[in-house]
Every structure is written in structure tokens, then in C-alpha cells.
Amino acid sequence: MEIGRREILRAGVAVALAGVAQRAMAGGEVRKVGGRSFVAACPDKVATIDRKPGPYRVMVIGAHPDDADIVCGCFALKLIAKGMKVKFVSVTDGRMGHHRLSPDETAKTRRAETIEAAKRFGLDGYDIYGEPDCGLIPTYELRCRIAKEIREYAPDYVITHRTCDYHTDHRATGQLVMDAGYLLGVPHWVPEAEPQRRRPVIFYMSDMFTVPKEMRPDLMIDAEPYIAKWCDGLDAQVSQFYDWLPWDKGAEAEVAALGDRYKNIAARNAYLCKYWASRKVNDARRFAEAWREANPGKPVPKYMEAYEVSEYGRAPTQEDFDLLLG
């Protein structure tokens, strides 16, 4: 019987992960939660290292000023409704994200739009570093800057891109966060910021890539209850969702047909969902079996946000999952 390339890759990944787990027993941490083993580079004696007091904090680190909004917006809304603090970060200034405005005009416009988006989502902040859009390089200096901000905000959870995502800036951002993961607790590195002895759990946001491996849906969110408010948040990024991205996708006629988008919110939301909730629809389909296993008796949602645990942060506990999913 012929074995397909994907099956061979999956078998290779399984063998590699088994080896990682064995090696991590000596240098990292293996924790079993819900029947799965999570390997982490950051050993954490949770019982003896307390988190900082106050609300739980989540930091979503994306490459551009709308990445966190699009991919993680519904999860952010869910966590904010639970009383958590959520902060979005854009490593680049997004200056290449337009076809008519100059790069400087685009960067200025997008910075203003993120301020409005932060208000609509209810975020604890939306930082833009200003690194060059489409030219992001995971330098040592930038790794230190990201580590400093993570330490100062002291998030319990960090979400970022996988390093096999389609955009070079996405891959560089994921690499920067991964490279900072263990070092967050090293006292003499970036000494101007207090080290994190209790490092965050790091999650990867969803993508559609299968090589070197398809993302694993460790955390699945029913996004449907938050879709309408998510659309309100996206709507703040006017230059992107009603100008540049429609031009890029050839959807200008659909935007023109909306007219005054505030006079027909249903049509506006349908348009936004058609193009930017497609990942949530696809994840609901491809992870339907995993959802049923994790949520017996609960129907598979129409819109899903899925996240994978990174091995570069703290290994999650059952309490982490209960907190994030409850």
C-alpha cells in the first residue's frame, strides 16, 4: 500500500516528539494534562513560585497592527469578559499595508486605528513597536525589547505566531518570542526589567500550514458568541478592512456595495466574516473531531479559534485550561 507524503511527515514528527519528551525529562518539563503530554523548556515549580497579584494577564504579540485582532479577537473578548487584562502588541508599524497612501501616512493611520480598536475590544493596551513592515528580522536587540515588555507586563499567557506562517514578519515574530521564552527568567539578561521566575505559558495562534507539521488544537474556543463584537473591533481598522485588503483580494465592489456601513451592520458583519472569519470556520471543520473529544455532547461551533501550546514557555496545568476555557 502506498504511503502518502503527509503520513510520512506525521510519522516522523511523532518519532521526533517522542525523542523530545525523553530529553526534556532531564532538561525541561513534561506535564500530562487531559491525556496529552506537554513539553516545556521552562521548568516551573508552580507550588513555590507565585504569580503577580491582580487580574490574570494575556499578551498577544503579532507582527502587524491587525494580526492579533483578526486571529485572536474572539478569545480576547472572552477573557476580557471574565475580568482578565489583555494587551495586543504589533512588532511592526504596518507601513507597507496600503496601495495608495505613502508608507509614512499608512503607519500614522494604522497607529490611530489601533487606538480605536483597543477601545472597542476593551484592551489593556495596544503597543506598536515601529519595526519595518515586510523587513522584520529577529535581531538580538529586538529579542531584548520584547523580553523587557513581557517582563514588565508579567503576562500569565502569551500568544504569538508559529514560525511556519505565510508572512516573513509573522515567522520572525514567532521566532523572537520563542527565543525570549526561557531567558525571561535569567536575572542578568535585560537587567533593567525584573525577571519572570514564573514564566508564561506560550500559545501559538492558528494557521493553515501543514509542513513541518499541522498545528495541534490544544485549546479550542467557541468564537460564535463574540463574532458581532469582533466585527466591531475589526471595523476600527478602516484602512485595512475597507481599503487595502479589499484591493488586495479584489473585493472593492463588495465594499462599495456596503455604502454607509453603519446603516447596515448586518451586511457589514457578513462582509467582514466572509473574508476574515474564514480561518475560524475552517478550524471548526478541521478540528471538529478534537472538539467532540474535548467537549462530549457539545455541538461543534460554527466559528472556532484554536491555539497550540508552545514548548518554549511554561508547561500548562489543568488549572490553566480551566481558567482559559471556563
mmCIF file of C-alpha atoms in Angstrom:
data_model
loop_
_atom_site.group_PDB
_atom_site.id
_atom_site.type_symbol
_atom_site.label_atom_id
_atom_site.label_comp_id
_atom_site.label_asym_id
_atom_site.label_seq_id
_atom_site.Cartn_x
_atom_site.Cartn_y
_atom_site.Cartn_z
ATOM 1 C CA MET A 1 0.000 0.000 0.000
ATOM 2 C CA GLU A 2 1.393 3.392 -0.953
ATOM 3 C CA ILE A 3 2.050 5.758 1.943
ATOM 4 C CA GLY A 4 1.474 9.452 1.226
ATOM 5 C CA ARG A 5 3.969 12.225 1.951
ATOM 6 C CA ARG A 6 1.789 13.671 4.716
ATOM 7 C CA GLU A 7 1.613 10.304 6.527
ATOM 8 C CA ILE A 8 5.401 10.002 6.361
ATOM 9 C CA LEU A 9 5.804 13.505 7.743
ATOM 10 C CA ARG A 10 3.367 12.843 10.568
ATOM 11 C CA ALA A 11 5.165 9.633 11.498
ATOM 12 C CA GLY A 12 8.482 11.461 11.534
ATOM 13 C CA VAL A 13 7.065 14.208 13.712
ATOM 14 C CA ALA A 14 5.658 11.646 16.167
ATOM 15 C CA VAL A 15 9.064 9.960 16.490
ATOM 16 C CA ALA A 16 10.766 13.340 16.908
ATOM 17 C CA LEU A 17 8.307 14.419 19.597
ATOM 18 C CA ALA A 18 8.857 11.186 21.496
ATOM 19 C CA GLY A 19 12.583 11.903 21.485
ATOM 20 C CA VAL A 20 11.989 15.471 22.645
ATOM 21 C CA ALA A 21 9.884 14.210 25.534
ATOM 22 C CA GLN A 22 12.630 11.813 26.643
ATOM 23 C CA ARG A 23 15.306 14.519 26.500
ATOM 24 C CA ALA A 24 13.079 17.008 28.289
ATOM 25 C CA MET A 25 12.862 14.734 31.313
ATOM 26 C CA ALA A 26 16.394 15.816 32.152
ATOM 27 C CA GLY A 27 16.485 19.445 30.975
ATOM 28 C CA GLY A 28 12.908 20.663 30.833
ATOM 29 C CA GLU A 29 9.494 19.555 31.978
ATOM 30 C CA VAL A 30 6.922 17.035 30.794
ATOM 31 C CA ARG A 31 3.438 17.523 32.153
ATOM 32 C CA LYS A 32 0.388 15.438 31.321
ATOM 33 C CA VAL A 33 -2.919 17.285 31.112
ATOM 34 C CA GLY A 34 -6.103 15.785 29.760
ATOM 35 C CA GLY A 35 -4.286 12.754 28.372
ATOM 36 C CA ARG A 36 -1.678 14.826 26.496
ATOM 37 C CA SER A 37 1.964 15.375 27.329
ATOM 38 C CA PHE A 38 3.244 18.937 27.179
ATOM 39 C CA VAL A 39 6.976 19.517 26.996
ATOM 40 C CA ALA A 40 8.314 22.871 28.171
ATOM 41 C CA ALA A 41 11.733 24.491 28.086
ATOM 42 C CA CYS A 42 10.895 26.390 31.265
ATOM 43 C CA PRO A 43 10.641 24.213 34.386
ATOM 44 C CA ASP A 44 8.232 25.828 36.803
ATOM 45 C CA LYS A 45 7.633 24.777 40.382
ATOM 46 C CA VAL A 46 4.136 26.229 40.376
ATOM 47 C CA ALA A 47 3.579 25.414 44.021
ATOM 48 C CA THR A 48 6.511 27.549 45.170
ATOM 49 C CA ILE A 49 6.558 30.417 42.637
ATOM 50 C CA ASP A 50 3.561 32.701 42.939
ATOM 51 C CA ARG A 51 2.171 34.789 40.094
ATOM 52 C CA LYS A 52 1.989 38.527 40.472
ATOM 53 C CA PRO A 53 -1.195 39.596 42.267
ATOM 54 C CA GLY A 54 -4.108 41.120 40.417
ATOM 55 C CA PRO A 55 -6.117 40.099 37.360
ATOM 56 C CA TYR A 56 -4.737 37.449 35.065
ATOM 57 C CA ARG A 57 -2.919 38.997 32.121
ATOM 58 C CA VAL A 58 -2.624 37.909 28.489
ATOM 59 C CA MET A 59 -0.321 39.408 25.861
ATOM 60 C CA VAL A 60 -0.904 38.735 22.159
ATOM 61 C CA ILE A 61 2.228 39.518 20.141
ATOM 62 C CA GLY A 62 1.549 39.838 16.422
ATOM 63 C CA ALA A 63 3.649 41.130 13.571
ATOM 64 C CA HIS A 64 1.210 43.750 12.237
ATOM 65 C CA PRO A 65 -1.454 46.124 13.615
ATOM 66 C CA ASP A 66 -4.409 43.798 12.972
ATOM 67 C CA ASP A 67 -2.901 40.307 13.306
ATOM 68 C CA ALA A 68 -3.986 39.903 16.917
ATOM 69 C CA ASP A 69 -7.402 41.403 16.105
ATOM 70 C CA ILE A 70 -8.152 39.002 13.256
ATOM 71 C CA VAL A 71 -6.870 35.749 14.702
ATOM 72 C CA CYS A 72 -7.310 36.155 18.475
ATOM 73 C CA GLY A 73 -10.048 38.767 18.798
ATOM 74 C CA CYS A 74 -12.825 36.450 19.987
ATOM 75 C CA PHE A 75 -10.611 34.787 22.595
ATOM 76 C CA ALA A 76 -9.559 38.237 23.799
ATOM 77 C CA LEU A 77 -13.200 39.268 24.154
ATOM 78 C CA LYS A 78 -13.967 36.088 26.095
ATOM 79 C CA LEU A 79 -11.078 36.654 28.507
ATOM 80 C CA ILE A 80 -11.862 40.341 28.989
ATOM 81 C CA ALA A 81 -15.457 39.431 29.823
ATOM 82 C CA LYS A 82 -14.038 37.128 32.539
ATOM 83 C CA GLY A 83 -12.158 40.052 34.085
ATOM 84 C CA MET A 84 -8.717 39.380 32.624
ATOM 85 C CA LYS A 85 -6.388 42.034 31.231
ATOM 86 C CA VAL A 86 -5.472 41.576 27.564
ATOM 87 C CA LYS A 87 -2.829 43.565 25.716
ATOM 88 C CA PHE A 88 -2.127 43.460 21.974
ATOM 89 C CA VAL A 89 1.345 44.142 20.553
ATOM 90 C CA SER A 90 2.329 44.797 16.947
ATOM 91 C CA VAL A 91 6.049 44.427 16.345
ATOM 92 C CA THR A 92 5.992 46.298 13.009
ATOM 93 C CA ASP A 93 4.291 49.581 12.165
ATOM 94 C CA GLY A 94 2.355 48.121 9.203
ATOM 95 C CA ARG A 95 3.615 50.832 6.874
ATOM 96 C CA MET A 96 3.532 48.619 3.776
ATOM 97 C CA GLY A 97 -0.142 47.787 4.219
ATOM 98 C CA HIS A 98 -1.636 50.122 1.640
ATOM 99 C CA HIS A 99 -1.723 50.645 -2.120
ATOM 100 C CA ARG A 100 -2.346 54.418 -2.258
ATOM 101 C CA LEU A 101 -1.128 56.018 0.973
ATOM 102 C CA SER A 102 2.589 56.584 1.434
ATOM 103 C CA PRO A 103 4.344 54.314 3.941
ATOM 104 C CA ASP A 104 4.596 57.164 6.472
ATOM 105 C CA GLU A 105 0.908 58.027 6.047
ATOM 106 C CA THR A 106 -0.026 54.386 6.404
ATOM 107 C CA ALA A 107 1.995 53.935 9.607
ATOM 108 C CA LYS A 108 0.411 57.047 11.137
ATOM 109 C CA THR A 109 -3.085 55.960 10.103
ATOM 110 C CA ARG A 110 -2.681 52.452 11.429
ATOM 111 C CA ARG A 111 -1.358 53.675 14.767
ATOM 112 C CA ALA A 112 -4.502 55.772 15.202
ATOM 113 C CA GLU A 113 -6.715 52.855 14.170
ATOM 114 C CA THR A 114 -5.217 50.562 16.793
ATOM 115 C CA ILE A 115 -6.118 53.100 19.488
ATOM 116 C CA GLU A 116 -9.746 52.903 18.395
ATOM 117 C CA ALA A 117 -9.564 49.102 18.105
ATOM 118 C CA ALA A 118 -8.236 48.888 21.673
ATOM 119 C CA LYS A 119 -11.266 50.853 22.895
ATOM 120 C CA ARG A 120 -13.732 48.638 21.061
ATOM 121 C CA PHE A 121 -12.167 45.389 22.223
ATOM 122 C CA GLY A 122 -11.678 46.710 25.760
ATOM 123 C CA LEU A 123 -7.946 46.042 25.703
ATOM 124 C CA ASP A 124 -5.475 46.972 28.390
ATOM 125 C CA GLY A 125 -3.292 48.498 25.671
ATOM 126 C CA TYR A 126 -2.210 48.154 22.043
ATOM 127 C CA ASP A 127 1.516 48.768 21.520
ATOM 128 C CA ILE A 128 3.192 49.294 18.164
ATOM 129 C CA TYR A 129 6.972 48.912 18.159
ATOM 130 C CA GLY A 130 7.520 50.528 14.764
ATOM 131 C CA GLU A 131 9.855 47.921 13.300
ATOM 132 C CA PRO A 132 9.959 47.910 9.472
ATOM 133 C CA ASP A 133 6.947 46.216 7.903
ATOM 134 C CA CYS A 134 7.932 43.419 5.483
ATOM 135 C CA GLY A 135 11.507 43.711 6.730
ATOM 136 C CA LEU A 136 11.348 42.317 10.249
ATOM 137 C CA ILE A 137 14.499 40.499 11.339
ATOM 138 C CA PRO A 138 14.719 38.597 14.656
ATOM 139 C CA THR A 139 17.722 40.501 15.994
ATOM 140 C CA TYR A 140 19.189 40.211 19.465
ATOM 141 C CA GLU A 141 18.248 43.817 20.228
ATOM 142 C CA LEU A 142 14.619 43.200 19.325
ATOM 143 C CA ARG A 143 14.556 40.000 21.371
ATOM 144 C CA CYS A 144 15.673 42.050 24.374
ATOM 145 C CA ARG A 145 12.958 44.639 23.731
ATOM 146 C CA ILE A 146 10.225 42.017 23.546
ATOM 147 C CA ALA A 147 11.535 40.321 26.687
ATOM 148 C CA LYS A 148 11.553 43.639 28.539
ATOM 149 C CA GLU A 149 7.924 44.320 27.646
ATOM 150 C CA ILE A 150 6.846 40.800 28.577
ATOM 151 C CA ARG A 151 8.606 41.079 31.938
ATOM 152 C CA GLU A 152 7.106 44.484 32.670
ATOM 153 C CA TYR A 153 3.568 43.387 31.815
ATOM 154 C CA ALA A 154 4.108 39.992 33.513
ATOM 155 C CA PRO A 155 1.504 38.101 31.492
ATOM 156 C CA ASP A 156 0.364 34.692 32.617
ATOM 157 C CA TYR A 157 -0.140 33.757 28.966
ATOM 158 C CA VAL A 158 1.491 34.888 25.723
ATOM 159 C CA ILE A 159 0.091 34.207 22.235
ATOM 160 C CA THR A 160 2.116 34.610 19.050
ATOM 161 C CA HIS A 161 2.648 33.277 15.527
ATOM 162 C CA ARG A 162 4.074 29.896 14.620
ATOM 163 C CA THR A 163 7.336 30.015 12.688
ATOM 164 C CA CYS A 164 5.803 28.334 9.619
ATOM 165 C CA ASP A 165 3.213 31.033 8.929
ATOM 166 C CA TYR A 166 2.924 32.568 5.463
ATOM 167 C CA HIS A 167 4.377 36.042 6.147
ATOM 168 C CA THR A 168 8.056 36.585 6.823
ATOM 169 C CA ASP A 169 7.189 39.075 9.577
ATOM 170 C CA HIS A 170 4.927 36.501 11.257
ATOM 171 C CA ARG A 171 7.699 33.919 11.275
ATOM 172 C CA ALA A 172 10.214 36.428 12.649
ATOM 173 C CA THR A 173 7.819 37.467 15.429
ATOM 174 C CA GLY A 174 7.248 33.869 16.471
ATOM 175 C CA GLN A 175 10.997 33.285 16.485
ATOM 176 C CA LEU A 176 11.583 36.338 18.683
ATOM 177 C CA VAL A 177 9.069 35.192 21.289
ATOM 178 C CA MET A 178 10.395 31.639 21.272
ATOM 179 C CA ASP A 179 13.971 32.851 21.672
ATOM 180 C CA ALA A 180 12.960 35.016 24.630
ATOM 181 C CA GLY A 181 10.962 32.257 26.368
ATOM 182 C CA TYR A 182 13.490 30.660 28.678
ATOM 183 C CA LEU A 183 15.560 33.833 29.005
ATOM 184 C CA LEU A 184 12.659 35.676 30.631
ATOM 185 C CA GLY A 185 13.803 34.200 33.937
ATOM 186 C CA VAL A 186 17.548 34.853 33.617
ATOM 187 C CA PRO A 187 18.285 37.716 36.078
ATOM 188 C CA HIS A 188 21.413 39.191 34.478
ATOM 189 C CA TRP A 189 19.901 39.263 30.977
ATOM 190 C CA VAL A 190 17.993 42.513 30.314
ATOM 191 C CA PRO A 191 18.653 43.509 33.946
ATOM 192 C CA GLU A 192 16.561 46.683 33.713
ATOM 193 C CA ALA A 193 13.397 44.574 33.939
ATOM 194 C CA GLU A 194 12.574 42.185 36.761
ATOM 195 C CA PRO A 195 12.956 38.555 35.629
ATOM 196 C CA GLN A 196 9.901 36.321 35.437
ATOM 197 C CA ARG A 197 10.513 33.371 37.710
ATOM 198 C CA ARG A 198 7.041 32.092 36.874
ATOM 199 C CA ARG A 199 7.253 32.262 33.124
ATOM 200 C CA PRO A 200 4.142 32.464 30.964
ATOM 201 C CA VAL A 201 2.511 29.649 29.078
ATOM 202 C CA ILE A 202 3.089 30.447 25.398
ATOM 203 C CA PHE A 203 0.451 29.607 22.794
ATOM 204 C CA TYR A 204 0.611 29.726 19.014
ATOM 205 C CA MET A 205 -2.273 31.269 17.118
ATOM 206 C CA SER A 206 -3.896 29.366 14.289
ATOM 207 C CA ASP A 207 -2.536 28.986 10.774
ATOM 208 C CA MET A 208 -3.292 26.629 7.890
ATOM 209 C CA PHE A 209 0.211 25.260 7.236
ATOM 210 C CA THR A 210 0.973 21.529 7.439
ATOM 211 C CA VAL A 211 4.782 21.481 6.980
ATOM 212 C CA PRO A 212 6.746 20.805 9.105
ATOM 213 C CA LYS A 213 3.543 19.906 10.962
ATOM 214 C CA GLU A 214 -0.065 20.955 11.213
ATOM 215 C CA MET A 215 -0.887 22.920 14.329
ATOM 216 C CA ARG A 216 -2.266 20.910 17.241
ATOM 217 C CA PRO A 217 -5.560 22.237 18.695
ATOM 218 C CA ASP A 218 -4.683 22.188 22.390
ATOM 219 C CA LEU A 219 -7.104 24.993 23.237
ATOM 220 C CA MET A 220 -10.346 25.452 21.271
ATOM 221 C CA ILE A 221 -12.713 28.394 21.736
ATOM 222 C CA ASP A 222 -16.315 28.683 20.593
ATOM 223 C CA ALA A 223 -15.980 32.067 18.895
ATOM 224 C CA GLU A 224 -19.583 32.462 17.765
ATOM 225 C CA PRO A 225 -20.863 34.331 20.871
ATOM 226 C CA TYR A 226 -18.227 37.012 20.248
ATOM 227 C CA ILE A 227 -18.430 37.386 16.469
ATOM 228 C CA ALA A 228 -20.597 40.527 16.404
ATOM 229 C CA LYS A 229 -18.331 42.400 18.823
ATOM 230 C CA TRP A 230 -15.286 41.046 16.997
ATOM 231 C CA CYS A 231 -16.636 42.636 13.822
ATOM 232 C CA ASP A 232 -16.977 45.925 15.707
ATOM 233 C CA GLY A 233 -13.298 45.645 16.637
ATOM 234 C CA LEU A 234 -12.174 44.914 13.086
ATOM 235 C CA ASP A 235 -14.256 47.823 11.833
ATOM 236 C CA ALA A 236 -11.880 50.202 13.639
ATOM 237 C CA GLN A 237 -9.066 49.228 11.247
ATOM 238 C CA VAL A 238 -10.635 51.187 8.388
ATOM 239 C CA SER A 239 -7.572 51.469 6.164
ATOM 240 C CA GLN A 240 -7.196 47.690 6.221
ATOM 241 C CA PHE A 241 -10.654 46.151 6.058
ATOM 242 C CA TYR A 242 -12.291 48.680 3.750
ATOM 243 C CA ASP A 243 -9.373 49.793 1.604
ATOM 244 C CA TRP A 244 -6.087 47.893 1.387
ATOM 245 C CA LEU A 245 -7.210 44.314 2.000
ATOM 246 C CA PRO A 246 -10.262 44.547 -0.327
ATOM 247 C CA TRP A 247 -7.916 45.891 -3.003
ATOM 248 C CA ASP A 248 -5.505 43.033 -2.330
ATOM 249 C CA LYS A 249 -8.327 40.466 -2.542
ATOM 250 C CA GLY A 250 -10.186 42.133 -5.430
ATOM 251 C CA ALA A 251 -13.216 42.810 -3.233
ATOM 252 C CA GLU A 252 -13.583 46.569 -3.793
ATOM 253 C CA ALA A 253 -17.056 46.143 -5.310
ATOM 254 C CA GLU A 254 -18.320 44.443 -2.150
ATOM 255 C CA VAL A 255 -17.069 47.307 -0.016
ATOM 256 C CA ALA A 256 -18.676 49.860 -2.333
ATOM 257 C CA ALA A 257 -21.983 47.977 -2.099
ATOM 258 C CA LEU A 258 -21.964 48.408 1.690
ATOM 259 C CA GLY A 259 -22.431 52.140 1.334
ATOM 260 C CA ASP A 260 -22.683 53.612 4.817
ATOM 261 C CA ARG A 261 -21.665 50.521 6.769
ATOM 262 C CA TYR A 262 -23.283 51.834 9.972
ATOM 263 C CA LYS A 263 -26.703 51.881 8.327
ATOM 264 C CA ASN A 264 -26.496 48.147 7.630
ATOM 265 C CA ILE A 265 -24.474 46.456 10.362
ATOM 266 C CA ALA A 266 -25.692 43.003 9.294
ATOM 267 C CA ALA A 267 -24.275 43.458 5.787
ATOM 268 C CA ARG A 268 -21.051 44.894 7.195
ATOM 269 C CA ASN A 269 -20.598 41.951 9.552
ATOM 270 C CA ALA A 270 -21.412 39.450 6.805
ATOM 271 C CA TYR A 271 -18.734 41.049 4.623
ATOM 272 C CA LEU A 272 -16.142 41.008 7.428
ATOM 273 C CA CYS A 273 -16.935 37.387 8.278
ATOM 274 C CA LYS A 274 -16.780 36.276 4.644
ATOM 275 C CA TYR A 275 -13.143 37.263 4.308
ATOM 276 C CA TRP A 276 -11.705 37.327 7.818
ATOM 277 C CA ALA A 277 -13.637 34.729 9.788
ATOM 278 C CA SER A 278 -12.845 32.049 7.203
ATOM 279 C CA ARG A 279 -9.988 30.756 9.357
ATOM 280 C CA LYS A 280 -12.407 30.337 12.260
ATOM 281 C CA VAL A 281 -14.818 28.414 10.026
ATOM 282 C CA ASN A 282 -12.003 26.243 8.665
ATOM 283 C CA ASP A 283 -10.712 25.488 12.147
ATOM 284 C CA ALA A 284 -14.199 24.420 13.235
ATOM 285 C CA ARG A 285 -14.230 21.944 10.356
ATOM 286 C CA ARG A 286 -10.714 20.550 10.583
ATOM 287 C CA PHE A 287 -10.731 20.274 14.376
ATOM 288 C CA ALA A 288 -14.294 19.001 14.718
ATOM 289 C CA GLU A 289 -13.169 15.573 15.960
ATOM 290 C CA ALA A 290 -10.823 17.114 18.526
ATOM 291 C CA TRP A 291 -13.656 19.375 19.722
ATOM 292 C CA ARG A 292 -16.009 16.411 20.207
ATOM 293 C CA GLU A 293 -13.357 14.546 22.191
ATOM 294 C CA ALA A 294 -12.729 17.554 24.433
ATOM 295 C CA ASN A 295 -16.398 18.592 24.708
ATOM 296 C CA PRO A 296 -18.586 15.462 24.744
ATOM 297 C CA GLY A 297 -22.170 16.237 23.871
ATOM 298 C CA LYS A 298 -21.475 19.831 22.804
ATOM 299 C CA PRO A 299 -22.071 20.663 19.126
ATOM 300 C CA VAL A 300 -19.113 21.781 17.052
ATOM 301 C CA PRO A 301 -19.251 25.581 16.811
ATOM 302 C CA LYS A 302 -19.604 27.409 13.527
ATOM 303 C CA TYR A 303 -16.646 29.636 14.369
ATOM 304 C CA MET A 304 -13.658 28.347 16.314
ATOM 305 C CA GLU A 305 -10.397 29.853 17.481
ATOM 306 C CA ALA A 306 -7.748 27.201 18.096
ATOM 307 C CA TYR A 307 -4.390 27.513 19.823
ATOM 308 C CA GLU A 308 -1.371 25.256 20.234
ATOM 309 C CA VAL A 309 0.801 25.114 23.344
ATOM 310 C CA SER A 310 4.382 26.131 22.601
ATOM 311 C CA GLU A 311 7.240 24.162 24.115
ATOM 312 C CA TYR A 312 9.153 27.394 24.681
ATOM 313 C CA GLY A 313 7.173 28.567 27.699
ATOM 314 C CA ARG A 314 5.855 27.083 30.915
ATOM 315 C CA ALA A 315 4.048 23.770 30.616
ATOM 316 C CA PRO A 316 0.308 24.329 31.223
ATOM 317 C CA THR A 317 -1.598 22.808 34.107
ATOM 318 C CA GLN A 318 -5.201 21.686 34.231
ATOM 319 C CA GLU A 319 -5.887 24.879 36.180
ATOM 320 C CA ASP A 320 -4.640 26.908 33.209
ATOM 321 C CA PHE A 321 -7.069 25.198 30.859
ATOM 322 C CA ASP A 322 -9.933 25.513 33.328
ATOM 323 C CA LEU A 323 -9.234 29.209 33.715
ATOM 324 C CA LEU A 324 -8.991 29.943 29.984
ATOM 325 C CA LEU A 325 -11.903 27.765 28.893
ATOM 326 C CA GLY A 326 -14.290 28.391 31.786
#
